[in-house]
Amino acid sequence: MTFTEIITNGTFLAVLGASIAVVFAGMGSAKGVGIAGEAASGLISEEPDRFGQALILQALPGTQGIYGLLIAFMILNKIGLLSGNIAVSSLEGAALLGAALPIAVVGYFSAIAQGRVSASAIGIIAKKPEELAKGITFAAMVETFAILALLASLLIINGLTVVG
Amino acid sequence: MAKTKYKELDYTYAVARLRALENNLLEANGLEKLLSAASADEAAKHLQTIGWKGGNFEEMLQSELEGLFSLIESLGGGEFLKTQRVKYDYHNLKVLIKSELTKQNGDNLIMNLGNIGADIIKNAVINRDYRLLSEDIKSAIALAYEQYARISDAQAVDIIFDGALFHEINEYVKELPEEKIPVLIKMQIDIHNIKTFIRVRKMGKSVGFIEKVTAAGGNIPREFYIENFNAPDNQDAGVFEHTPYRKVFSQDENLELSLDNMFMEEVKATRFGAFGIAPLAAYFWMKENEIRNVRIILICKNAGISEEAIRSRLRG
């Protein structure tokens, strides 16, 4: 198999799409949850009883990683990799790779941005624990764009017909 | 060693921790409680209940200040602290040189929070061997001895050292990797220069003296103070008409207090960031201001000064 044959192979392109969805959305979430976790640790070292509140805020940037996995699962299902009957043409594989891009790219950046908002929101609960809901709302605003990207990826995958 | 690159996300833990600690700062309400205490001892007892440690006032204030330095140092604010430690080097110098000139023992006023060990400064002053001290310090010492020999005025010695102090702080600021702290330190330099300008004019010194004791690096250039030094008396407000500090001259309050309050307002505006080193600096200045306010309350209460009079001296 030549290099050109590999990179135009439908299965390869679809699997690449599944991988970048998981990798980029996952990296973004790891970074976002990490940023929020550092802030949470700072708060907990002074106010250990706010652990539950801090944990909610820390978990928020983790959703992008889940969305990435979901899209990867759908792509792999679409090409029959999970059932063992792989059938996908080059063009279909390329389209599935394209379908992975929204959640991969938006997931990466939105998770980091959300981690920063969560870290800032931990500053809110450090001063006013009763205002947790407002902090969650700010972080959830960023989530909107991850959900839009997830929706785009989902619609593309659903709309594609893979016949092989 | 190459300087590590400044990343604002490196301070996320620190900022969140300080945000939690900010709740313990004695702001207006806490200070009112101290003010309304029946005596200085009562006020000190109240401080002990909220976690201040130490047997007497000085010990309590000292231990809070030392605690603040070690906290900010441990959270990665070492580079910033260098700019703030300078003033303790100069404090020690002032104490040692003034006690030598006035033949009084000031050892109990020495503070071990400077960039240079207090012992090193002490040995240098006693033995007149300044090799381990900075150029700024060396020239300030020479100028202080010269002035004192001529006019025997301890206030002039203070002003000389304060001028050199801010000059040296300005050198450390150049090493700081971010932008908000230098803006605040520029403001501190301006405030110092304005206070010096007014004091020196009252003292009837020459324009040559103001040139030596104002510090470069502020928003208002040093030339401004030199050019306006001979403006008519009682025209301070006119001199500062076109600077950002004009508003403090229109207030009835004590000028030095208004300038300090103006600085604290800027500090409080900086504290809300969630990233970077600036919130560390803001916390440092807020806590430092709290310790200063507590010191004022304890000392004034001890001296039997009325609540109202003490309140008018509090900053921030």
Short mmCIF file of C-alpha atoms in Angstrom, two decimals:
data_model
loop_
_atom_site.label_atom_id
_atom_site.label_comp_id
_atom_site.label_asym_id
_atom_site.label_seq_id
_atom_site.Cartn_x
_atom_site.Cartn_y
_atom_site.Cartn_z
CA MET A 1 0.00 0.00 0.00
CA THR A 2 1.48 3.36 -0.94
CA PHE A 3 1.28 6.46 1.21
CA THR A 4 -1.25 8.04 -1.17
CA GLU A 5 -3.40 4.92 -0.98
CA ILE A 6 -3.35 5.06 2.81
CA ILE A 7 -4.32 8.70 3.09
CA THR A 8 -7.16 8.30 0.62
CA ASN A 9 -8.45 5.12 2.26
CA GLY A 10 -12.02 5.64 3.55
CA THR A 11 -11.51 3.63 6.74
CA PHE A 12 -8.32 5.52 7.54
CA LEU A 13 -10.02 8.91 7.05
CA ALA A 14 -13.04 7.99 9.17
CA VAL A 15 -10.86 6.57 11.98
CA LEU A 16 -8.70 9.70 11.81
CA GLY A 17 -11.86 11.77 12.26
CA ALA A 18 -12.92 9.68 15.28
CA SER A 19 -9.44 10.06 16.75
CA ILE A 20 -9.18 13.83 16.41
CA ALA A 21 -12.64 14.24 17.95
CA VAL A 22 -11.48 12.36 21.03
CA VAL A 23 -7.95 13.78 21.12
CA PHE A 24 -8.68 17.50 20.74
CA ALA A 25 -11.89 17.66 22.74
CA GLY A 26 -10.19 15.52 25.40
CA MET A 27 -7.08 17.71 25.50
CA GLY A 28 -9.23 20.79 25.87
CA SER A 29 -11.21 19.23 28.70
CA ALA A 30 -8.08 18.02 30.47
CA LYS A 31 -6.68 21.53 30.32
CA GLY A 32 -9.94 23.18 31.36
CA VAL A 33 -10.58 20.80 34.25
CA GLY A 34 -6.93 21.24 35.24
CA ILE A 35 -7.18 25.04 35.40
CA ALA A 36 -10.39 24.87 37.42
CA GLY A 37 -8.85 22.18 39.63
CA GLU A 38 -5.90 24.40 40.51
CA ALA A 39 -8.24 27.18 41.52
CA ALA A 40 -10.40 24.69 43.45
CA SER A 41 -7.34 23.46 45.36
CA GLY A 42 -6.48 27.04 46.27
CA LEU A 43 -9.95 27.54 47.69
CA ILE A 44 -10.09 24.17 49.47
CA SER A 45 -6.77 24.79 51.23
CA GLU A 46 -8.53 27.62 53.09
CA GLU A 47 -12.20 26.52 52.99
CA PRO A 48 -12.38 22.70 52.89
CA ASP A 49 -16.15 22.66 53.38
CA ARG A 50 -16.70 24.19 49.91
CA PHE A 51 -15.45 21.00 48.23
CA GLY A 52 -18.85 20.08 46.75
CA GLN A 53 -19.38 23.50 45.19
CA ALA A 54 -15.85 23.63 43.81
CA LEU A 55 -16.20 20.15 42.35
CA ILE A 56 -19.29 21.14 40.32
CA LEU A 57 -17.39 24.06 38.81
CA GLN A 58 -14.34 21.91 38.14
CA ALA A 59 -16.42 19.26 36.34
CA LEU A 60 -18.05 21.67 33.87
CA PRO A 61 -15.18 21.87 31.34
CA GLY A 62 -15.13 18.05 31.26
CA THR A 63 -18.19 17.74 29.00
CA GLN A 64 -16.30 18.55 25.80
CA GLY A 65 -14.24 15.38 26.24
CA ILE A 66 -17.47 13.39 26.54
CA TYR A 67 -18.87 15.04 23.40
CA GLY A 68 -15.67 14.13 21.53
CA LEU A 69 -16.02 10.50 22.59
CA LEU A 70 -19.68 10.48 21.58
CA ILE A 71 -18.86 11.72 18.07
CA ALA A 72 -16.01 9.21 17.76
CA PHE A 73 -18.38 6.43 18.75
CA MET A 74 -20.94 7.56 16.16
CA ILE A 75 -18.34 7.70 13.39
CA LEU A 76 -17.01 4.25 14.22
CA ASN A 77 -20.57 2.91 14.33
CA LYS A 78 -21.37 4.55 11.00
CA ILE A 79 -18.52 2.79 9.18
CA GLY A 80 -19.33 -0.53 10.81
CA LEU A 81 -16.10 -0.79 12.76
CA LEU A 82 -17.91 -1.74 15.94
CA SER A 83 -19.84 -4.57 14.29
CA GLY A 84 -16.83 -5.80 12.33
CA ASN A 85 -18.24 -5.14 8.85
CA ILE A 86 -16.29 -2.12 7.70
CA ALA A 87 -17.59 -0.57 4.50
CA VAL A 88 -16.68 3.02 3.66
CA SER A 89 -15.57 4.78 0.47
CA SER A 90 -12.84 7.43 0.31
CA LEU A 91 -15.33 10.21 -0.09
CA GLU A 92 -17.49 8.95 2.80
CA GLY A 93 -14.42 8.64 5.00
CA ALA A 94 -13.38 12.20 4.14
CA ALA A 95 -16.89 13.46 4.94
CA LEU A 96 -16.80 11.72 8.33
CA LEU A 97 -13.42 13.30 9.00
CA GLY A 98 -15.04 16.65 8.20
CA ALA A 99 -17.89 15.81 10.59
CA ALA A 100 -15.39 15.40 13.44
CA LEU A 101 -13.90 18.87 13.00
CA PRO A 102 -16.58 20.99 14.74
CA ILE A 103 -16.40 19.14 18.05
CA ALA A 104 -12.62 18.65 17.81
CA VAL A 105 -11.78 22.32 17.26
CA VAL A 106 -14.59 24.04 19.18
CA GLY A 107 -14.35 21.41 21.92
CA TYR A 108 -10.65 22.14 22.42
CA PHE A 109 -10.94 25.90 22.67
CA SER A 110 -14.25 26.03 24.52
CA ALA A 111 -13.07 23.63 27.23
CA ILE A 112 -10.05 25.81 27.98
CA ALA A 113 -12.16 28.97 27.98
CA GLN A 114 -14.68 27.24 30.22
CA GLY A 115 -11.90 26.17 32.58
CA ARG A 116 -10.89 29.80 32.95
CA VAL A 117 -14.45 30.88 33.65
CA SER A 118 -14.80 28.05 36.18
CA ALA A 119 -11.58 29.14 37.89
CA SER A 120 -12.92 32.68 38.06
CA ALA A 121 -16.25 31.38 39.38
CA ILE A 122 -14.34 29.60 42.15
CA GLY A 123 -13.31 33.14 43.13
CA ILE A 124 -17.03 33.92 43.48
CA ILE A 125 -17.71 31.02 45.83
CA ALA A 126 -14.55 31.88 47.79
CA LYS A 127 -16.21 35.17 48.69
CA LYS A 128 -19.92 34.37 48.42
CA PRO A 129 -20.72 30.65 48.51
CA GLU A 130 -24.43 31.39 48.14
CA GLU A 131 -23.79 32.72 44.61
CA LEU A 132 -22.66 29.37 43.18
CA ALA A 133 -25.54 29.32 40.66
CA LYS A 134 -24.32 32.53 39.05
CA GLY A 135 -20.84 31.11 38.65
CA ILE A 136 -22.27 27.96 37.08
CA THR A 137 -24.33 30.11 34.69
CA PHE A 138 -21.26 31.99 33.49
CA ALA A 139 -19.42 28.74 32.83
CA ALA A 140 -22.51 27.24 31.16
CA MET A 141 -22.58 30.14 28.69
CA VAL A 142 -19.36 28.77 27.20
CA GLU A 143 -20.93 25.32 27.08
CA THR A 144 -23.46 26.64 24.54
CA PHE A 145 -20.81 26.74 21.84
CA ALA A 146 -19.55 23.26 22.59
CA ILE A 147 -23.14 22.03 22.29
CA LEU A 148 -23.60 23.84 18.97
CA ALA A 149 -20.44 22.17 17.68
CA LEU A 150 -21.65 18.80 18.96
CA LEU A 151 -24.94 19.37 17.19
CA ALA A 152 -23.18 20.23 13.92
CA SER A 153 -21.04 17.09 14.11
CA LEU A 154 -24.10 14.98 14.94
CA LEU A 155 -26.19 16.40 12.08
CA ILE A 156 -23.42 15.80 9.57
CA ILE A 157 -22.92 12.19 10.67
CA ASN A 158 -26.64 11.51 10.70
CA GLY A 159 -27.11 13.08 7.29
CA LEU A 160 -24.39 11.02 5.65
CA THR A 161 -25.25 7.74 4.01
CA VAL A 162 -22.38 5.26 4.15
CA VAL A 163 -22.70 2.43 1.64
CA GLY A 164 -19.03 1.63 1.15
CA MET B 1 20.09 31.35 34.44
CA ALA B 2 17.49 32.24 31.87
CA LYS B 3 14.38 33.81 33.29
CA THR B 4 11.39 31.44 33.18
CA LYS B 5 8.59 32.74 31.02
CA TYR B 6 5.73 34.38 32.87
CA LYS B 7 2.47 32.48 32.50
CA GLU B 8 -0.58 33.96 34.12
CA LEU B 9 -2.16 30.51 34.55
CA ASP B 10 0.68 29.58 36.93
CA TYR B 11 -1.02 31.64 39.66
CA THR B 12 -4.52 30.12 39.47
CA TYR B 13 -4.12 28.20 42.74
CA ALA B 14 -2.61 31.22 44.46
CA VAL B 15 -5.32 33.64 43.38
CA ALA B 16 -8.17 31.35 44.47
CA ARG B 17 -6.50 30.80 47.83
CA LEU B 18 -6.02 34.52 48.36
CA ARG B 19 -9.61 35.14 47.32
CA ALA B 20 -10.65 32.91 50.22
CA LEU B 21 -8.22 34.67 52.56
CA GLU B 22 -9.54 38.09 51.54
CA ASN B 23 -12.63 37.29 53.59
CA ASN B 24 -10.49 37.44 56.73
CA LEU B 25 -9.16 40.93 55.98
CA LEU B 26 -10.33 43.56 58.42
CA GLU B 27 -12.14 46.03 56.25
CA ALA B 28 -14.44 48.80 57.45
CA ASN B 29 -16.58 46.56 59.71
CA GLY B 30 -13.68 44.74 61.33
CA LEU B 31 -11.83 47.99 61.97
CA GLU B 32 -14.96 49.52 63.50
CA LYS B 33 -15.05 46.65 65.97
CA LEU B 34 -11.48 47.42 67.00
CA LEU B 35 -12.28 51.13 67.21
CA SER B 36 -15.21 50.52 69.49
CA ALA B 37 -13.15 48.33 71.87
CA ALA B 38 -12.92 49.84 75.35
CA SER B 39 -9.12 49.88 75.34
CA ALA B 40 -6.12 48.89 73.26
CA ASP B 41 -5.89 45.67 75.27
CA GLU B 42 -9.51 44.84 74.47
CA ALA B 43 -8.79 45.48 70.78
CA ALA B 44 -5.75 43.19 70.97
CA LYS B 45 -7.86 40.49 72.62
CA HIS B 46 -10.33 40.74 69.77
CA LEU B 47 -7.48 40.33 67.28
CA GLN B 48 -6.37 37.19 69.09
CA THR B 49 -9.85 35.71 68.74
CA ILE B 50 -9.65 36.12 64.96
CA GLY B 51 -6.29 34.38 64.77
CA TRP B 52 -3.64 37.07 65.29
CA LYS B 53 -0.72 35.64 67.23
CA GLY B 54 1.70 37.25 69.66
CA GLY B 55 1.91 38.45 73.24
CA ASN B 56 2.02 42.20 72.72
CA PHE B 57 1.03 44.66 69.97
CA GLU B 58 4.41 44.76 68.29
CA GLU B 59 4.69 40.98 68.23
CA MET B 60 1.21 40.64 66.75
CA LEU B 61 1.79 43.19 64.02
CA GLN B 62 5.25 41.80 63.29
CA SER B 63 4.00 38.22 63.05
CA GLU B 64 1.16 39.21 60.69
CA LEU B 65 3.60 41.06 58.46
CA GLU B 66 6.08 38.17 58.45
CA GLY B 67 3.20 35.77 57.76
CA LEU B 68 2.14 37.92 54.80
CA PHE B 69 5.63 37.89 53.29
CA SER B 70 6.04 34.14 53.67
CA LEU B 71 2.55 33.51 52.24
CA ILE B 72 3.13 35.58 49.10
CA GLU B 73 6.62 34.12 48.73
CA SER B 74 5.23 30.57 48.95
CA LEU B 75 2.58 31.36 46.33
CA GLY B 76 5.22 32.37 43.78
CA GLY B 77 5.23 36.13 44.34
CA GLY B 78 8.97 36.33 45.15
CA GLU B 79 9.85 38.63 42.25
CA PHE B 80 7.13 41.06 43.25
CA LEU B 81 8.13 40.89 46.92
CA LYS B 82 11.64 42.07 46.05
CA THR B 83 10.11 45.43 45.13
CA GLN B 84 8.38 45.55 48.52
CA ARG B 85 11.31 44.28 50.60
CA VAL B 86 13.43 47.25 49.53
CA LYS B 87 11.57 49.51 51.91
CA TYR B 88 12.63 47.37 54.88
CA ASP B 89 16.28 47.65 53.80
CA TYR B 90 15.86 51.40 53.84
CA HIS B 91 13.88 51.32 57.06
CA ASN B 92 16.77 49.48 58.73
CA LEU B 93 19.26 51.91 57.24
CA LYS B 94 17.29 54.90 58.49
CA VAL B 95 17.04 53.40 61.97
CA LEU B 96 20.74 52.56 62.14
CA ILE B 97 22.01 55.82 60.75
CA LYS B 98 19.62 57.96 62.79
CA SER B 99 20.49 56.07 65.96
CA GLU B 100 24.16 56.61 65.21
CA LEU B 101 23.66 60.32 64.52
CA THR B 102 21.40 60.91 67.51
CA LYS B 103 23.33 58.48 69.77
CA GLN B 104 20.21 56.46 70.60
CA ASN B 105 19.80 52.72 70.36
CA GLY B 106 17.20 51.78 67.76
CA ASP B 107 17.94 48.04 67.56
CA ASN B 108 14.41 47.12 68.60
CA LEU B 109 13.09 48.83 65.46
CA ILE B 110 15.16 46.72 63.06
CA MET B 111 13.03 44.52 60.80
CA ASN B 112 14.19 41.35 59.14
CA LEU B 113 12.06 41.57 56.01
CA GLY B 114 14.45 43.27 53.59
CA ASN B 115 16.29 41.94 50.54
CA ILE B 116 19.56 42.41 52.44
CA GLY B 117 20.00 40.78 55.84
CA ALA B 118 19.58 43.24 58.71
CA ASP B 119 22.95 42.07 60.11
CA ILE B 120 24.73 42.92 56.87
CA ILE B 121 23.30 46.44 56.93
CA LYS B 122 24.15 46.82 60.60
CA ASN B 123 27.77 45.74 60.11
CA ALA B 124 28.09 47.99 57.08
CA VAL B 125 26.83 51.04 58.96
CA ILE B 126 28.86 50.37 62.11
CA ASN B 127 32.10 49.61 60.27
CA ARG B 128 31.50 52.15 57.48
CA ASP B 129 32.16 49.34 55.03
CA TYR B 130 29.49 49.57 52.32
CA ARG B 131 30.86 47.04 49.85
CA LEU B 132 27.86 44.70 50.14
CA LEU B 133 25.30 47.47 49.66
CA SER B 134 23.82 48.79 46.42
CA GLU B 135 25.00 51.96 44.67
CA ASP B 136 21.70 53.69 45.53
CA ILE B 137 22.23 52.96 49.21
CA LYS B 138 25.87 54.07 49.13
CA SER B 139 25.09 57.44 47.61
CA ALA B 140 22.10 57.95 49.94
CA ILE B 141 24.28 57.26 52.98
CA ALA B 142 26.89 59.76 51.81
CA LEU B 143 24.22 62.40 51.17
CA ALA B 144 22.54 61.75 54.53
CA TYR B 145 25.78 62.18 56.49
CA GLU B 146 26.61 65.31 54.52
CA GLN B 147 23.17 66.87 55.13
CA TYR B 148 23.13 65.93 58.80
CA ALA B 149 26.59 67.43 59.32
CA ARG B 150 25.27 70.69 57.89
CA ILE B 151 21.81 71.02 59.46
CA SER B 152 21.36 68.19 62.05
CA ASP B 153 17.85 67.46 60.77
CA ALA B 154 16.64 63.86 61.06
CA GLN B 155 13.65 64.51 58.78
CA ALA B 156 16.03 65.38 55.94
CA VAL B 157 17.73 62.01 56.50
CA ASP B 158 14.35 60.27 56.09
CA ILE B 159 13.60 62.15 52.90
CA ILE B 160 16.98 61.31 51.41
CA PHE B 161 16.56 57.60 52.07
CA ASP B 162 12.98 57.57 50.79
CA GLY B 163 14.15 59.11 47.51
CA ALA B 164 16.82 56.45 47.06
CA LEU B 165 14.33 53.76 48.10
CA PHE B 166 11.94 54.51 45.27
CA HIS B 167 14.80 54.77 42.83
CA GLU B 168 15.83 51.25 43.79
CA ILE B 169 12.24 49.92 43.69
CA ASN B 170 12.07 51.21 40.14
CA GLU B 171 15.08 49.03 39.27
CA TYR B 172 13.33 45.91 40.59
CA VAL B 173 10.13 46.79 38.74
CA LYS B 174 12.00 46.44 35.44
CA GLU B 175 12.43 42.74 36.26
CA LEU B 176 8.71 42.15 36.73
CA PRO B 177 7.15 40.16 33.89
CA GLU B 178 3.67 41.64 33.87
CA GLU B 179 2.06 45.01 33.38
CA LYS B 180 -0.45 45.79 36.13
CA ILE B 181 1.99 45.82 39.05
CA PRO B 182 4.40 48.28 37.40
CA VAL B 183 1.44 50.63 36.82
CA LEU B 184 0.66 50.57 40.56
CA ILE B 185 4.30 50.98 41.53
CA LYS B 186 4.52 53.98 39.16
CA MET B 187 1.64 55.43 41.14
CA GLN B 188 3.49 54.74 44.40
CA ILE B 189 6.51 56.60 43.01
CA ASP B 190 4.32 59.57 42.05
CA ILE B 191 2.70 59.62 45.48
CA HIS B 192 6.09 59.52 47.15
CA ASN B 193 7.37 62.34 44.93
CA ILE B 194 4.31 64.50 45.57
CA LYS B 195 4.59 64.02 49.35
CA THR B 196 8.30 64.80 49.20
CA PHE B 197 7.71 67.86 47.01
CA ILE B 198 5.26 69.30 49.51
CA ARG B 199 7.34 68.46 52.58
CA VAL B 200 10.57 69.76 51.10
CA ARG B 201 8.91 73.03 50.04
CA LYS B 202 7.65 73.47 53.61
CA MET B 203 11.13 72.77 54.95
CA GLY B 204 12.48 75.62 52.81
CA LYS B 205 15.10 73.51 51.07
CA SER B 206 16.74 74.45 47.77
CA VAL B 207 15.77 73.17 44.34
CA GLY B 208 19.01 71.18 44.34
CA PHE B 209 17.70 69.11 47.24
CA ILE B 210 14.44 68.18 45.51
CA GLU B 211 16.47 67.03 42.54
CA LYS B 212 18.33 64.59 44.79
CA VAL B 213 15.33 63.18 46.66
CA THR B 214 12.64 62.67 44.01
CA ALA B 215 12.61 59.30 42.30
CA ALA B 216 12.49 58.65 38.57
CA GLY B 217 10.03 56.14 37.11
CA GLY B 218 6.70 57.71 38.03
CA ASN B 219 4.03 58.96 35.64
CA ILE B 220 5.04 62.53 36.44
CA PRO B 221 8.67 63.13 35.36
CA ARG B 222 11.16 64.41 37.94
CA GLU B 223 11.69 67.57 35.90
CA PHE B 224 8.11 68.56 36.77
CA TYR B 225 8.97 68.83 40.49
CA ILE B 226 12.15 70.74 39.76
CA GLU B 227 10.42 73.20 37.39
CA ASN B 228 7.58 73.85 39.83
CA PHE B 229 9.64 73.95 42.99
CA ASN B 230 9.61 77.71 43.16
CA ALA B 231 5.89 78.10 42.49
CA PRO B 232 4.26 80.44 45.06
CA ASP B 233 3.46 78.92 48.48
CA ASN B 234 -0.10 77.60 48.95
CA GLN B 235 -0.20 76.88 45.23
CA ASP B 236 0.28 73.10 45.48
CA ALA B 237 -3.17 72.47 44.00
CA GLY B 238 -2.32 74.68 41.01
CA VAL B 239 0.93 72.83 40.41
CA PHE B 240 -0.86 69.47 40.18
CA GLU B 241 -3.87 70.85 38.26
CA HIS B 242 -3.03 68.92 35.09
CA THR B 243 -2.00 65.62 36.67
CA PRO B 244 -4.20 62.63 37.60
CA TYR B 245 -3.69 63.60 41.25
CA ARG B 246 -5.53 66.92 41.10
CA LYS B 247 -8.63 65.46 42.78
CA VAL B 248 -6.84 64.85 46.09
CA PHE B 249 -5.96 68.53 46.31
CA SER B 250 -9.60 69.56 46.13
CA GLN B 251 -10.51 67.38 49.13
CA ASP B 252 -10.54 68.67 52.67
CA GLU B 253 -8.90 65.55 54.05
CA ASN B 254 -5.27 65.31 54.98
CA LEU B 255 -3.35 65.24 51.69
CA GLU B 256 -1.08 62.30 52.50
CA LEU B 257 -4.09 60.26 53.58
CA SER B 258 -5.99 61.12 50.39
CA LEU B 259 -3.02 60.07 48.26
CA ASP B 260 -2.76 56.76 50.13
CA ASN B 261 -6.50 56.22 49.71
CA MET B 262 -6.23 56.91 46.00
CA PHE B 263 -3.58 54.20 45.75
CA MET B 264 -5.72 51.72 47.72
CA GLU B 265 -8.64 52.36 45.36
CA GLU B 266 -6.46 51.35 42.43
CA VAL B 267 -5.26 48.28 44.32
CA LYS B 268 -8.83 47.19 45.04
CA ALA B 269 -9.70 47.54 41.36
CA THR B 270 -6.83 45.15 40.53
CA ARG B 271 -7.76 42.41 42.95
CA PHE B 272 -10.63 40.95 40.95
CA GLY B 273 -8.57 39.25 38.25
CA ALA B 274 -8.60 35.44 38.46
CA PHE B 275 -5.19 34.91 36.86
CA GLY B 276 -1.68 36.28 36.90
CA ILE B 277 0.41 37.77 39.65
CA ALA B 278 -1.40 41.12 40.00
CA PRO B 279 -4.03 39.76 42.45
CA LEU B 280 -1.13 38.55 44.65
CA ALA B 281 0.23 42.08 44.73
CA ALA B 282 -3.24 43.47 45.40
CA TYR B 283 -3.71 41.10 48.34
CA PHE B 284 -0.27 42.02 49.65
CA TRP B 285 -1.06 45.74 49.63
CA MET B 286 -4.50 45.22 51.13
CA LYS B 287 -3.13 43.12 53.97
CA GLU B 288 -0.24 45.54 54.47
CA ASN B 289 -2.77 48.37 54.68
CA GLU B 290 -4.82 46.40 57.18
CA ILE B 291 -1.76 45.90 59.39
CA ARG B 292 -1.01 49.62 59.14
CA ASN B 293 -4.59 50.49 60.13
CA VAL B 294 -4.49 48.08 63.07
CA ARG B 295 -1.19 49.61 64.17
CA ILE B 296 -2.73 53.10 64.05
CA ILE B 297 -5.74 51.93 66.07
CA LEU B 298 -3.69 50.13 68.73
CA ILE B 299 -1.17 52.94 69.17
CA CYS B 300 -3.81 55.70 69.22
CA LYS B 301 -6.06 53.77 71.59
CA ASN B 302 -3.11 53.27 73.88
CA ALA B 303 -2.50 57.01 73.80
CA GLY B 304 -6.14 57.70 74.65
CA ILE B 305 -7.03 59.36 71.35
CA SER B 306 -10.76 59.58 70.59
CA GLU B 307 -12.49 57.10 68.27
CA GLU B 308 -13.38 59.86 65.81
CA ALA B 309 -9.81 61.14 65.60
CA ILE B 310 -8.47 57.61 65.04
CA ARG B 311 -11.08 56.94 62.35
CA SER B 312 -9.94 59.98 60.39
CA ARG B 313 -6.41 58.57 60.26
CA LEU B 314 -7.31 55.18 58.81
CA ARG B 315 -6.46 54.41 55.18
CA GLY B 316 -8.29 52.64 52.38
#
